[in-house]
Short mmCIF file of C-alpha atoms in Angstrom, two decimals:
data_model
loop_
_atom_site.label_atom_id
_atom_site.label_comp_id
_atom_site.label_asym_id
_atom_site.label_seq_id
_atom_site.Cartn_x
_atom_site.Cartn_y
_atom_site.Cartn_z
CA MET A 1 64.52 64.64 57.07
CA THR A 2 67.70 64.40 54.96
CA GLN A 3 69.09 60.87 54.85
CA PRO A 4 72.71 60.94 56.16
CA PRO A 5 75.37 59.47 53.85
CA THR A 6 76.78 56.08 54.86
CA ASN A 7 80.14 57.63 55.80
CA ALA A 8 78.57 60.20 58.14
CA ALA A 9 79.86 58.66 61.36
CA ARG A 10 83.43 59.53 60.42
CA VAL A 11 82.75 63.24 59.84
CA THR A 12 82.50 65.68 62.76
CA GLY A 13 80.65 68.96 62.41
CA LEU A 14 82.75 72.01 63.32
CA LEU A 15 80.60 75.11 63.84
CA LEU A 16 82.36 78.47 64.07
CA ALA A 17 80.15 80.58 66.34
CA ALA A 18 82.54 82.93 68.13
CA GLY A 19 81.91 86.19 66.26
CA GLY A 20 81.03 89.35 68.15
CA GLY A 21 78.82 90.92 65.46
CA ARG A 22 80.86 94.11 65.15
CA ARG A 23 78.69 95.41 62.28
CA LEU A 24 75.59 94.44 64.24
CA GLY A 25 76.35 96.77 67.11
CA GLY A 26 78.32 94.17 69.04
CA ARG A 27 75.55 91.57 69.21
CA PRO A 28 77.14 88.08 69.20
CA LYS A 29 75.91 86.20 66.15
CA ALA A 30 75.37 82.98 68.09
CA LEU A 31 72.64 84.70 70.12
CA LEU A 32 70.72 86.39 67.30
CA PRO A 33 67.07 85.29 67.49
CA HIS A 34 65.91 82.87 64.80
CA ARG A 35 62.58 81.05 64.98
CA GLY A 36 62.34 81.98 68.63
CA ARG A 37 65.69 80.53 69.64
CA PRO A 38 69.39 81.56 69.44
CA LEU A 39 70.82 81.24 65.93
CA VAL A 40 73.51 78.81 67.12
CA GLU A 41 70.84 76.20 67.88
CA ASN A 42 69.63 76.33 64.28
CA ALA A 43 73.19 75.84 62.99
CA VAL A 44 73.75 72.81 65.23
CA ARG A 45 70.43 71.28 64.18
CA ILE A 46 71.33 71.65 60.50
CA LEU A 47 74.66 69.89 60.99
CA ARG A 48 73.00 67.03 62.83
CA GLU A 49 70.18 66.64 60.32
CA GLY A 50 72.76 66.69 57.54
CA GLY A 51 74.55 63.70 59.07
CA CYS A 52 77.10 64.98 61.60
CA ARG A 53 76.52 62.87 64.71
CA THR A 54 79.15 64.79 66.68
CA VAL A 55 79.26 68.59 66.59
CA TYR A 56 82.02 70.80 67.97
CA VAL A 57 80.97 74.43 68.56
CA VAL A 58 83.62 77.14 68.86
CA LEU A 59 82.46 79.94 71.16
CA GLY A 60 84.05 83.32 71.79
CA ALA A 61 82.03 86.52 72.22
CA ALA A 62 79.66 86.25 75.21
CA ALA A 63 80.55 82.57 75.55
CA ASP A 64 79.07 82.31 79.04
CA GLU A 65 75.79 83.86 77.89
CA VAL A 66 75.63 81.52 74.89
CA ARG A 67 76.10 78.55 77.22
CA ALA A 68 73.33 79.84 79.48
CA ARG A 69 70.76 80.71 76.82
CA ALA A 70 71.31 78.15 74.04
CA ASP A 71 70.54 74.46 74.21
CA LEU A 72 73.79 72.89 73.07
CA ALA A 73 73.32 69.54 74.78
CA GLY A 74 75.46 66.84 73.27
CA CYS A 75 77.83 69.28 71.59
CA VAL A 76 81.53 69.61 72.40
CA LEU A 77 82.03 73.27 73.32
CA VAL A 78 85.39 74.84 72.50
CA ASP A 79 86.38 78.21 73.94
CA ASN A 80 88.37 80.56 71.74
CA PRO A 81 89.86 83.30 73.93
CA ASP A 82 91.33 84.92 70.81
CA TRP A 83 88.01 85.22 68.95
CA ALA A 84 88.48 88.95 68.35
CA GLU A 85 91.40 88.14 66.03
CA GLY A 86 88.97 86.73 63.50
CA MET A 87 87.66 83.51 62.02
CA GLY A 88 91.13 82.05 61.62
CA SER A 89 91.60 81.79 65.37
CA SER A 90 88.28 79.95 65.74
CA LEU A 91 89.19 77.49 62.99
CA ARG A 92 92.53 76.85 64.69
CA ALA A 93 90.87 76.35 68.07
CA GLY A 94 88.38 73.87 66.66
CA LEU A 95 90.90 71.85 64.68
CA ASP A 96 93.33 71.83 67.61
CA GLU A 97 90.60 70.39 69.82
CA LEU A 98 89.75 67.75 67.24
CA THR A 99 93.41 66.78 66.97
CA LYS A 100 93.63 65.94 70.68
CA PRO A 101 93.49 62.19 71.40
CA GLU A 102 90.05 62.44 72.97
CA GLY A 103 88.86 64.43 69.94
CA ARG A 104 89.94 62.26 67.06
CA ALA A 105 90.15 58.89 68.79
CA GLY A 106 87.09 59.38 70.97
CA GLY A 107 84.86 60.45 68.10
CA GLY A 108 86.62 58.45 65.40
CA ALA A 109 86.57 61.52 63.16
CA ARG A 110 88.49 61.34 59.91
CA ALA A 111 87.16 64.64 58.60
CA ALA A 112 85.68 67.92 59.82
CA LEU A 113 82.78 69.62 58.11
CA VAL A 114 83.15 73.33 58.83
CA SER A 115 80.13 75.64 58.83
CA LEU A 116 79.44 79.20 59.96
CA VAL A 117 76.78 80.18 62.49
CA ASP A 118 75.52 83.13 60.44
CA GLN A 119 74.45 81.30 57.27
CA PRO A 120 70.91 80.04 58.01
CA GLY A 121 70.15 79.75 54.30
CA ILE A 122 72.41 76.71 54.09
CA GLY A 123 70.40 73.74 55.29
CA ALA A 124 70.79 70.06 55.98
CA GLU A 125 70.61 69.03 52.32
CA ALA A 126 73.75 71.01 51.50
CA VAL A 127 75.52 69.59 54.55
CA ALA A 128 74.65 66.06 53.44
CA ARG A 129 75.91 66.66 49.90
CA VAL A 130 79.29 67.95 51.04
CA LEU A 131 79.58 65.28 53.73
CA ALA A 132 79.11 62.62 51.06
CA ALA A 133 82.34 63.83 49.42
CA HIS A 134 84.37 62.38 52.30
CA ARG A 135 86.41 59.42 51.10
CA SER A 136 89.69 59.48 53.02
CA GLY A 137 91.82 61.42 55.48
CA ASP A 138 93.04 63.48 52.54
CA SER A 139 89.57 64.59 51.38
CA LEU A 140 89.07 68.25 50.52
CA ALA A 141 85.61 69.40 49.41
CA ALA A 142 83.42 72.48 49.50
CA ALA A 143 79.92 73.52 48.61
CA SER A 144 79.68 75.70 45.53
CA TYR A 145 76.97 78.10 44.47
CA ASP A 146 76.73 78.59 40.72
CA GLY A 147 80.36 77.49 40.58
CA LYS A 148 81.60 79.81 43.36
CA ARG A 149 83.14 78.09 46.38
CA GLY A 150 81.43 78.58 49.75
CA HIS A 151 80.45 76.75 52.94
CA PRO A 152 80.28 74.17 54.31
CA VAL A 153 83.80 72.94 53.69
CA LEU A 154 85.09 69.43 54.41
CA PHE A 155 88.67 68.85 55.56
CA GLY A 156 90.11 65.36 55.87
CA ALA A 157 92.04 64.81 59.11
CA ASP A 158 95.37 64.49 57.32
CA ARG A 159 95.04 68.15 56.36
CA TRP A 160 94.08 69.60 59.75
CA ALA A 161 97.56 70.55 60.95
CA ASP A 162 98.47 72.44 57.76
CA ILE A 163 95.11 74.20 57.66
CA ALA A 164 95.40 75.30 61.29
CA ALA A 165 98.93 76.59 60.67
CA SER A 166 97.73 78.76 57.79
CA ALA A 167 94.53 80.11 59.39
CA THR A 168 94.93 83.78 60.31
CA GLY A 169 92.72 86.82 60.73
CA ASP A 170 89.29 86.80 59.15
CA ARG A 171 90.45 84.73 56.20
CA GLY A 172 90.01 81.37 57.89
CA ALA A 173 91.18 78.64 55.52
CA ARG A 174 91.18 80.82 52.39
CA ALA A 175 94.96 80.78 51.99
CA TYR A 176 95.08 77.00 52.26
CA LEU A 177 92.16 76.54 49.90
CA LYS A 178 93.71 78.87 47.34
CA ALA A 179 97.01 76.99 47.48
CA HIS A 180 95.18 73.65 47.05
CA GLU A 181 92.47 74.82 44.67
CA ALA A 182 93.13 72.07 42.14
CA GLU A 183 92.49 69.42 44.81
CA ILE A 184 89.09 70.71 45.98
CA GLU A 185 86.02 68.71 45.02
CA LEU A 186 83.31 71.30 44.45
CA VAL A 187 79.81 70.13 45.34
CA GLU A 188 77.13 72.25 43.68
CA CYS A 189 74.47 73.33 46.21
CA GLY A 190 72.99 76.38 44.51
CA ASP A 191 69.77 74.51 43.80
CA ILE A 192 69.09 73.77 47.48
CA ALA A 193 70.73 76.51 49.55
CA GLU A 194 71.48 80.24 49.75
CA PRO A 195 74.93 81.21 51.07
CA TYR A 196 74.13 84.67 52.45
CA ASP A 197 75.71 85.90 55.70
CA ILE A 198 74.04 87.77 58.56
CA ASP A 199 76.55 90.60 58.79
CA THR A 200 74.66 93.90 58.94
CA GLU A 201 71.45 95.36 60.35
CA ALA A 202 69.87 95.01 56.91
CA ASP A 203 70.62 91.28 56.91
CA LEU A 204 68.58 90.74 60.09
CA GLY A 205 65.44 90.74 57.98
CA ARG A 206 66.46 87.30 56.69
CA LEU A 207 66.01 85.85 60.18
CA GLN A 208 62.54 84.71 61.20
#
């Protein structure tokens, strides 16, 4: 198992798992089968094995069914009623929940490590590498693959409000990251992970 960095306790995992799988015939991505279980369980396990002791999971499409079928014990579940608007709404919902007194104070989080439910090729080693880039409430880091920025992404708590304010549509934090590109610490993960998405019927062959 990956050894968590020493600063892991101060970083909360934030898993965006609200998508409805429009290009998959309306099958919610969180419930896609992977290794005999819903895909969302795999994503939570990876965050935990990578060092995130607390994991917030943002649910949207078929949220009640995800709760019923997936084992998300110990996770903080966040409902995003606006999930159909795109990833930006899920990022806002998750960061807003973390900003509440019981979110930040209760968990002691000083950073959020954001991952996507439909990237099973990114494992615990990549999570641990990016998590290790946390140094302060102003930290900003992202995994890179052959120099190209990807997920997971780490946001220090001092940045949460501005990121949430800029998150719209399916672009998530892209606008914020572009505006602050010079401040991002890129953490190369191309040697240990594959950043593909499960977006189409053809992609389903990547799931086991």
